mmCIF file of C-alpha atoms and ligand atoms in Angstrom:
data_model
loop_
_atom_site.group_PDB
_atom_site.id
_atom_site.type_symbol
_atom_site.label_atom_id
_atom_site.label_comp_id
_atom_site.label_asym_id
_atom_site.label_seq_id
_atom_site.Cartn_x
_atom_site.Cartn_y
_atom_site.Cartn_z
ATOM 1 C CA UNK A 1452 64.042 79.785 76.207
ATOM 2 C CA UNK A 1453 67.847 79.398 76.716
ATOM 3 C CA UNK A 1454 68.816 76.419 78.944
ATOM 4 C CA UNK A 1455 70.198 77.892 82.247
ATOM 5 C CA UNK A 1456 74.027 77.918 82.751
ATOM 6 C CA UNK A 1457 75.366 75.431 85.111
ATOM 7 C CA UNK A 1458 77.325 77.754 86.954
ATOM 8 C CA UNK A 1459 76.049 81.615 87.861
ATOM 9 C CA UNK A 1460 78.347 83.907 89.803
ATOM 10 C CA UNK A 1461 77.086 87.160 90.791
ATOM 11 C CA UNK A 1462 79.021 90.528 91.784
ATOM 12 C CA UNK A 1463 81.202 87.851 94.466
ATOM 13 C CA UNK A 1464 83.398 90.142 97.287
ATOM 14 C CA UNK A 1465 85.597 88.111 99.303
ATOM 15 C CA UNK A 1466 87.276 89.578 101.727
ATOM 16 C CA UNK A 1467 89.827 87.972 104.316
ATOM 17 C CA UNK A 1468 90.418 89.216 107.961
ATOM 18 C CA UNK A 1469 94.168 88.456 108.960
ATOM 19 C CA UNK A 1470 95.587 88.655 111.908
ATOM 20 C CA UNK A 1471 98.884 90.275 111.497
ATOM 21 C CA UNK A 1472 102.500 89.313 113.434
ATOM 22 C CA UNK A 1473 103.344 92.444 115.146
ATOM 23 C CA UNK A 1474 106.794 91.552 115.538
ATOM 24 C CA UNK A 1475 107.409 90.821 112.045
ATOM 25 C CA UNK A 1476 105.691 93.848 111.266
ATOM 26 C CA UNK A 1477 108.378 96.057 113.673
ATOM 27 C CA UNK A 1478 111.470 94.223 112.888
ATOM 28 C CA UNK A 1479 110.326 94.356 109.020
ATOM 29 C CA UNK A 1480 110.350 98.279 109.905
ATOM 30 C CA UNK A 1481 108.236 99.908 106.745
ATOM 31 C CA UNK A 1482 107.956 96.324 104.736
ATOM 32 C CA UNK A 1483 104.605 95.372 106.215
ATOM 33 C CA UNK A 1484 101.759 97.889 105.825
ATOM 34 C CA UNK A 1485 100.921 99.999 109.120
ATOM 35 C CA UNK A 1486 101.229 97.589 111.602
ATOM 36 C CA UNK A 1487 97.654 96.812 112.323
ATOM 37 C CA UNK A 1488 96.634 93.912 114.340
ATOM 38 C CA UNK A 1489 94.151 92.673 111.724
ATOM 39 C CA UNK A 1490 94.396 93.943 108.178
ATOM 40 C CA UNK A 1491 91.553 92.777 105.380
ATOM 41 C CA UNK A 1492 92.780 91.369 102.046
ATOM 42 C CA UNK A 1493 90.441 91.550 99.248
ATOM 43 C CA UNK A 1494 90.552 88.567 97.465
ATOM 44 C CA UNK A 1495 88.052 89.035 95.065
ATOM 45 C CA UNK A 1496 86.375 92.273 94.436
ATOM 46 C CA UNK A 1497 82.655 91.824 92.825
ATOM 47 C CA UNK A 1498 83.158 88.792 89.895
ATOM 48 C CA UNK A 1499 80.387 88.302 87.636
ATOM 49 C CA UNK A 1500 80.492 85.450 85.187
ATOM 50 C CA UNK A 1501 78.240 82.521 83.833
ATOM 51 C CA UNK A 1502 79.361 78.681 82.806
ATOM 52 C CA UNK A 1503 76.764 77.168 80.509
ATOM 53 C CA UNK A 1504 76.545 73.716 79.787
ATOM 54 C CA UNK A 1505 78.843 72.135 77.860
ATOM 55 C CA UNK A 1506 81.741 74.521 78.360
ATOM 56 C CA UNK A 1507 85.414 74.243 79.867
ATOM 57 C CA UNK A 1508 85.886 77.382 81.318
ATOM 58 C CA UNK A 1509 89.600 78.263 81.880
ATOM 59 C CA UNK A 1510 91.045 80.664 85.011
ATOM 60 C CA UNK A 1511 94.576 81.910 84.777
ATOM 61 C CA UNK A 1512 95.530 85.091 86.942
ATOM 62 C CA UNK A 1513 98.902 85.323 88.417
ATOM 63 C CA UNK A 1514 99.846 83.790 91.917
ATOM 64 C CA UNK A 1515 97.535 85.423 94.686
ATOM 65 C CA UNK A 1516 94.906 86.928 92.373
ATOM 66 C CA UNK A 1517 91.833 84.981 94.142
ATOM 67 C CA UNK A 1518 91.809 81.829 91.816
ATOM 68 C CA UNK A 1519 91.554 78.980 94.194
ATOM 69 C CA UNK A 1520 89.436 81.561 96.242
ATOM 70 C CA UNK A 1521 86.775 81.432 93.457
ATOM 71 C CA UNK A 1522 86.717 78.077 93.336
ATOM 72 C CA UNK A 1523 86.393 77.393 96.841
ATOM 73 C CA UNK A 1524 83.232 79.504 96.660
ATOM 74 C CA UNK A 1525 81.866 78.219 93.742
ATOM 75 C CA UNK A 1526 82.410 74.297 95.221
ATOM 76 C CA UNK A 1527 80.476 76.137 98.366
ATOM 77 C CA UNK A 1528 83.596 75.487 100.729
ATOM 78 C CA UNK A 1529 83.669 79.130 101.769
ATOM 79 C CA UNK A 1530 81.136 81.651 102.267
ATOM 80 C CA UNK A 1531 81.741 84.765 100.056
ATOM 81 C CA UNK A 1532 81.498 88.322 101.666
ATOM 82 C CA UNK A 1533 78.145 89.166 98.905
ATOM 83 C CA UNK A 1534 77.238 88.131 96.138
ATOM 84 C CA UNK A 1535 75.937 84.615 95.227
ATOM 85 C CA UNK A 1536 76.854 81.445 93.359
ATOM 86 C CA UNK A 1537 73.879 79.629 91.977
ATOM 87 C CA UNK A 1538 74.997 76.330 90.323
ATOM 88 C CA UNK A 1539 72.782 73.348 88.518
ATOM 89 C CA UNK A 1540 73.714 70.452 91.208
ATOM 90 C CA UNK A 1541 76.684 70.110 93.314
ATOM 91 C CA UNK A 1542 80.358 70.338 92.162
ATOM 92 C CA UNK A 1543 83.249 67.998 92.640
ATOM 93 C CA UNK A 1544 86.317 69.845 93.394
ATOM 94 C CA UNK A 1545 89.233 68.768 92.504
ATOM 95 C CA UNK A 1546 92.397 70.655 94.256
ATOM 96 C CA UNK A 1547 96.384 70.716 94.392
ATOM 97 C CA UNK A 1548 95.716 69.261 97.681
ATOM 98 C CA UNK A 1549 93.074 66.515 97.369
ATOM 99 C CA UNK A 1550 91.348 65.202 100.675
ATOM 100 C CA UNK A 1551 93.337 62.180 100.451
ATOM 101 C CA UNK A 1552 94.372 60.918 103.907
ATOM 102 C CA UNK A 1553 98.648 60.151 103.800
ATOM 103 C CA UNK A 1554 98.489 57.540 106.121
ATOM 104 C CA UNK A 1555 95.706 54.981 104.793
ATOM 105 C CA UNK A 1556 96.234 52.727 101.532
ATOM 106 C CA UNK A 1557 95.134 53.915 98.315
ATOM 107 C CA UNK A 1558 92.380 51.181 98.422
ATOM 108 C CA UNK A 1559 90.752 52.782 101.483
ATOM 109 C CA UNK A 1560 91.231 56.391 99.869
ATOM 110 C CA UNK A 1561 88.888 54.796 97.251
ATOM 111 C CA UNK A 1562 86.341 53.953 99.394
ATOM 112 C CA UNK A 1563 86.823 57.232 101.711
ATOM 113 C CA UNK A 1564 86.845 59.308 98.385
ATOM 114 C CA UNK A 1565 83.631 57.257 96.994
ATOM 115 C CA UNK A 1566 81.555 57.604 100.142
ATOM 116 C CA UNK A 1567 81.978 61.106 100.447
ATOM 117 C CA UNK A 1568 80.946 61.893 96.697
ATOM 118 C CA UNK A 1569 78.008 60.023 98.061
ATOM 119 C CA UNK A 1570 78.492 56.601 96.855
ATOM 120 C CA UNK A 1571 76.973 53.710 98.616
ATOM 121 C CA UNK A 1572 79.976 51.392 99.969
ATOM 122 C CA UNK A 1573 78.956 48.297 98.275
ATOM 123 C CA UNK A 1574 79.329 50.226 95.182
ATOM 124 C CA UNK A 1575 82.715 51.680 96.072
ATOM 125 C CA UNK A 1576 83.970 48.282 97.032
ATOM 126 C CA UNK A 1577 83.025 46.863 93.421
ATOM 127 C CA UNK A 1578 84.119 49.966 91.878
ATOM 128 C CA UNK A 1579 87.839 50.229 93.467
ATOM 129 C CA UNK A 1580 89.843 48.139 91.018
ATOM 130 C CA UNK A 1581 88.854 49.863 87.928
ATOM 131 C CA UNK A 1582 89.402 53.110 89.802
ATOM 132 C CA UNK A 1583 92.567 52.129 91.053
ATOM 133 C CA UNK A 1584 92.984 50.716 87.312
ATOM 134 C CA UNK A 1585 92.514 54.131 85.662
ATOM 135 C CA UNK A 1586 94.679 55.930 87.772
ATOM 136 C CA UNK A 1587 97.253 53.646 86.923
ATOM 137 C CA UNK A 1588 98.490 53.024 90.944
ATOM 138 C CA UNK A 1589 96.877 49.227 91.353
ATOM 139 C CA UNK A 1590 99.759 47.538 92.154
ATOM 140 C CA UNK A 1591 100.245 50.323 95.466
ATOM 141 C CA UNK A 1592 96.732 49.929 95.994
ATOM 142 C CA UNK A 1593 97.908 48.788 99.378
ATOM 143 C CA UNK A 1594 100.779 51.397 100.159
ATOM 144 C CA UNK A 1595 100.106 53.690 102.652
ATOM 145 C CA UNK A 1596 99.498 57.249 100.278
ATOM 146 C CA UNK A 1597 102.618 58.990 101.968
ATOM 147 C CA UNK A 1598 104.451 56.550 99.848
ATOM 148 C CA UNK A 1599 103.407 58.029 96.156
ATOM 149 C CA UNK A 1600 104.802 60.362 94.341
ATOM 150 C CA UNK A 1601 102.735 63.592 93.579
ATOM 151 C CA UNK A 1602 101.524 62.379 90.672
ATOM 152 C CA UNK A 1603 100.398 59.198 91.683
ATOM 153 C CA UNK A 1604 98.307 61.054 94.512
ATOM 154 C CA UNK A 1605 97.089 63.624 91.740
ATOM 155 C CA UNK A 1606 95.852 60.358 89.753
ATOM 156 C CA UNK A 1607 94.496 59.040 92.070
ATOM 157 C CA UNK A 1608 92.193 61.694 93.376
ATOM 158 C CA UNK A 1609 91.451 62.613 89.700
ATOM 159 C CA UNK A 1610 90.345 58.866 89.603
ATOM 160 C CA UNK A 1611 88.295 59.208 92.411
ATOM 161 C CA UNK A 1612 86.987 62.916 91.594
ATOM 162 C CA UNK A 1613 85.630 62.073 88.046
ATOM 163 C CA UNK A 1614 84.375 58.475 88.769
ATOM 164 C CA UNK A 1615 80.597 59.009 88.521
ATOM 165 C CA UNK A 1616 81.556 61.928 85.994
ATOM 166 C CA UNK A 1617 79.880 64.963 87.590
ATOM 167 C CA UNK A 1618 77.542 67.577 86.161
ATOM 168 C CA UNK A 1619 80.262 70.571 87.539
ATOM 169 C CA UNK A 1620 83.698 69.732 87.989
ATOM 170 C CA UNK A 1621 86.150 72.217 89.441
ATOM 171 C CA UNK A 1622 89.982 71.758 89.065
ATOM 172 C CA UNK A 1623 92.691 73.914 91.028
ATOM 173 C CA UNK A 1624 95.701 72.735 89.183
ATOM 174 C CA UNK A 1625 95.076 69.619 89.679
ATOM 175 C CA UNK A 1626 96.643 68.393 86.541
ATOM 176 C CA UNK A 1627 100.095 70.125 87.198
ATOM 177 C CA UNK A 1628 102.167 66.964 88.544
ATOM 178 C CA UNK A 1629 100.736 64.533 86.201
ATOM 179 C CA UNK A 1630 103.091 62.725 83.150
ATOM 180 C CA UNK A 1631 101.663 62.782 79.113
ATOM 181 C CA UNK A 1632 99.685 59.996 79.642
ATOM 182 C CA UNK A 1633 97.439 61.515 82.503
ATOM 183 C CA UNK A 1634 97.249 65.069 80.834
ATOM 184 C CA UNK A 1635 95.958 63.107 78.183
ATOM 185 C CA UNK A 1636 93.511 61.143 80.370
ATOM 186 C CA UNK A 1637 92.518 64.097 81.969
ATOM 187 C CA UNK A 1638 92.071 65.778 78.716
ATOM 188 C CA UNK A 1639 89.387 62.770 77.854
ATOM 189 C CA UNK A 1640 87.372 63.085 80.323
ATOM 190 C CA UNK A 1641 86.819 66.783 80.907
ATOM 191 C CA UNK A 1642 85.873 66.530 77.731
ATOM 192 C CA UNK A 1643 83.493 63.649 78.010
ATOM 193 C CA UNK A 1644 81.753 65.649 81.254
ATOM 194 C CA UNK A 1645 81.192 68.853 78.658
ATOM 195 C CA UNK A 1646 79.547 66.815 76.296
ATOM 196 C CA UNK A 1647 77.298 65.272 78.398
ATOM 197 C CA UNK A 1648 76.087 68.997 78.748
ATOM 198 C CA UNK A 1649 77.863 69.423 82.178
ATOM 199 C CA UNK A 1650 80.697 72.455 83.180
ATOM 200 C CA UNK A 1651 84.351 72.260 83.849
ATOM 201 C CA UNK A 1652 86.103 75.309 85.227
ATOM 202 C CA UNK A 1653 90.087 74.631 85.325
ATOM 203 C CA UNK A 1654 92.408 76.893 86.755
ATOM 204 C CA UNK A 1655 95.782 76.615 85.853
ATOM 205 C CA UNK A 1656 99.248 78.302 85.705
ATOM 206 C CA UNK A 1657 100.418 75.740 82.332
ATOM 207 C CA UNK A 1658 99.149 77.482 79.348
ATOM 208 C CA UNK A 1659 99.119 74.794 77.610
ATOM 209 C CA UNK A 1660 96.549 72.726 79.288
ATOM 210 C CA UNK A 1661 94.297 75.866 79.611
ATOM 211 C CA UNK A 1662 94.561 75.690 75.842
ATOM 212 C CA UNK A 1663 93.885 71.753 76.114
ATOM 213 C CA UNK A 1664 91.219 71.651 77.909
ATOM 214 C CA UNK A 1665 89.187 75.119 78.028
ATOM 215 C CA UNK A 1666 86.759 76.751 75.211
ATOM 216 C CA UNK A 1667 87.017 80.176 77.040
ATOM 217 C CA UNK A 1668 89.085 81.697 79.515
ATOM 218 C CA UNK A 1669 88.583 84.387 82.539
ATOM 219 C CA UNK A 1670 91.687 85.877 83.184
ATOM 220 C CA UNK A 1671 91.504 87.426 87.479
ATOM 221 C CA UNK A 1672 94.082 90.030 88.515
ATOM 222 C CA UNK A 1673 93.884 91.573 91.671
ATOM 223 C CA UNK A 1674 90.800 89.585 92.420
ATOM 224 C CA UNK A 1675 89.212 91.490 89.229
ATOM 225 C CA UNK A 1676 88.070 89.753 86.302
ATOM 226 C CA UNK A 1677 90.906 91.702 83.902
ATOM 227 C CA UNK A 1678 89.684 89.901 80.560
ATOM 228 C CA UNK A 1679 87.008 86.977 79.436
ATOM 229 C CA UNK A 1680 86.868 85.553 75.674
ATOM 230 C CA UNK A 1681 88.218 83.297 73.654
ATOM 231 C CA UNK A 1682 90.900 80.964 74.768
ATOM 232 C CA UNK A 1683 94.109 81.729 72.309
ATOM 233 C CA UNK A 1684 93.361 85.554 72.893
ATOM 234 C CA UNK A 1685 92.771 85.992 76.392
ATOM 235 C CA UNK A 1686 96.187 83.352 77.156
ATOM 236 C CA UNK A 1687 98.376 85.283 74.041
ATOM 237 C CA UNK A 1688 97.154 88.291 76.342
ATOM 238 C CA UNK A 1689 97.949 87.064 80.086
ATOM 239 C CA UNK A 1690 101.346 85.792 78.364
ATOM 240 C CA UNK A 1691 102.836 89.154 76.942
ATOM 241 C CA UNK A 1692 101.098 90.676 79.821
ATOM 242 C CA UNK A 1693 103.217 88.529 81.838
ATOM 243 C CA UNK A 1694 100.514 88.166 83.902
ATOM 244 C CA UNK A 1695 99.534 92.119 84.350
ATOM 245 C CA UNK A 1696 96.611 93.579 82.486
HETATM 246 N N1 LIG B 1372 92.566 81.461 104.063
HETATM 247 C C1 LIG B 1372 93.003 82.690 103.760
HETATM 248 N N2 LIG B 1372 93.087 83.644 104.689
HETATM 249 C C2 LIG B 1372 93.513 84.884 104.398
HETATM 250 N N3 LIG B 1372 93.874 85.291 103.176
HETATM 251 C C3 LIG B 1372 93.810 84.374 102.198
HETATM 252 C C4 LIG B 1372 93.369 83.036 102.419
HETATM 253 N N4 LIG B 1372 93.395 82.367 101.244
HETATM 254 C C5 LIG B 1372 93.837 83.238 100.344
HETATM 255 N N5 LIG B 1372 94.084 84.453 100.893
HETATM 256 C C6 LIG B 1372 94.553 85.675 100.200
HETATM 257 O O1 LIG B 1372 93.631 85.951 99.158
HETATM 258 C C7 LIG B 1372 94.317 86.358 97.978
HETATM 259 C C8 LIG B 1372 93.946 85.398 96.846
HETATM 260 O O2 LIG B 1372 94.452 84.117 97.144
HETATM 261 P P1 LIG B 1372 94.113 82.838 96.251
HETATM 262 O O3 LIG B 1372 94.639 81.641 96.957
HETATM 263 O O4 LIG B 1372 92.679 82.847 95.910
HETATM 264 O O5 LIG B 1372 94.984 83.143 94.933
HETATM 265 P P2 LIG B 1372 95.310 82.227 93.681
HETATM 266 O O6 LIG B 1372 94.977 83.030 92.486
HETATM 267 O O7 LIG B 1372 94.691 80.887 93.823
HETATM 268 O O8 LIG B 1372 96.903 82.105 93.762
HETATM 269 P P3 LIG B 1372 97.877 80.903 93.316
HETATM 270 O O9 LIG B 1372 98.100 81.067 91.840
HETATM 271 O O10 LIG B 1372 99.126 81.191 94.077
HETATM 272 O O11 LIG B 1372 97.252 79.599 93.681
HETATM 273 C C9 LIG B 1372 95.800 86.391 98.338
HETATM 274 O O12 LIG B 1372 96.122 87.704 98.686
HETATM 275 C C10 LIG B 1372 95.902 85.484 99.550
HETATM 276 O O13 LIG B 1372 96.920 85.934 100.410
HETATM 277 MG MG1 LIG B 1373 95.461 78.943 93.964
#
């Protein structure tokens, strides 16, 4: 028997309730759809698909067409509308906007980050220089995290994220602010997570690390899944497409 994938998504609907701005809506006049007080948005409308082991799964989709939405369900952050998500253990996700608190140090980010991926303190404590090591931000280990640049916060929570490398990672762009060096890092170990026979899904606008990192891509329009295959099609596609099926 085939092993089971590590990621199953089944027929998801996801569907927002908004509140709407009234007065927008009248002084926008016929720019804002009938003036409802709460209008639905249907972010995703009934994805299917399957990760198995040892693949990188790529998402690309232009802006608003229910990537990060997906992900959030799949990491079990939000509850979808119907369908289900079934995965093989627990994901790590990793997003634009890692839970990394501004106003402590990077060292107690480390521990903060650690803990909550369920690592005992002791552990997190012994564990902080070489994660502060790998993300390259030691020497601001002590600097308040409002003090990095974007990409030393997007090392650092990709430091933190992949650690004890998990069986599912998810990544919203996560790799967008980093330099060469961390693409290439990051490149390293989402490959070292697939071939311990766990699943990466990556969304990201930079075709170029879709074509990095992934060994198929979904492409999501309009909270559809437009196209799903091999990685230089399905990007060649979403490119001349310019991002319409
Ligand atoms: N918390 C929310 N409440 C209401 N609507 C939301 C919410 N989050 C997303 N949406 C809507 O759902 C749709 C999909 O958004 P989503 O963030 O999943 O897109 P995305 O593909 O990640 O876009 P981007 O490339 O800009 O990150 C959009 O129409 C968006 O306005
Ligand atoms: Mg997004």
């Amino acid at each position: 028997m085939a092993e089971a994938p590590a990621v199953v998504v089944e027929d998801i609907v996801m569907q927002y309730r908004v509140r709407e701005d009234r007065t927008a809506g009248r002084r926008l006049g016929g720019l804002l759809p009938g003036g409802r007080p709460v209008s639905r948005i249907d972010a995703l409308r009934g994805v299917s698909l399957e990760v198995p082991r040892g693949q990188r799964l790529g998402i690309v989709g232009r802006n608003g067409s229910g990537k990060s939405t997906l992900m959030s369900i799949i990491a079990g952050l939000r509850q979808p509308t119907s369908g289900r998500v079934l995965v093989s253990d627990y994901p790590v996700m990793l997003g634009v906007s890692a839970v990394l608190n501004r106003d402590l140090s990077g060292y107690q980010n480390v521990l903060l980050g650690c803990t909550a991926l369920g690592m005992r303190r002791e552990e997190a404590r012994r564990r902080a220089p070489e994660i502060l090591g790998y993300a390259g931000v030691s020497a601001s280990a002590g600097r308040p995290m409002r003090t990095y640049s974007s990409g030393m916060r997007a090392r650092l929570g990709f430091a933190i994220a992949t650690v004890v490398e998990p069986e599912i990672l998810l990544v919203d762009e996560a790799l967008a602010t980093g330099d060469a060096e961390f693409r290439r890092r990051g490149r390293e170990r989402v490959k070292s997570i697939a071939d311990r026979a766990g699943a990466v899904v990556l969304v990201s606008h930079t075709m170029r690390d879709v074509r990095d990192n992934c060994d198929r891509v979904v492409w999501l329009d309009d909270g559809r899944v437009v196209m799903d295959g091999p990685v230089d099609e399905v990007t060649a596609a979403y490119e001349a497409g310019d991002g319409r099926p």
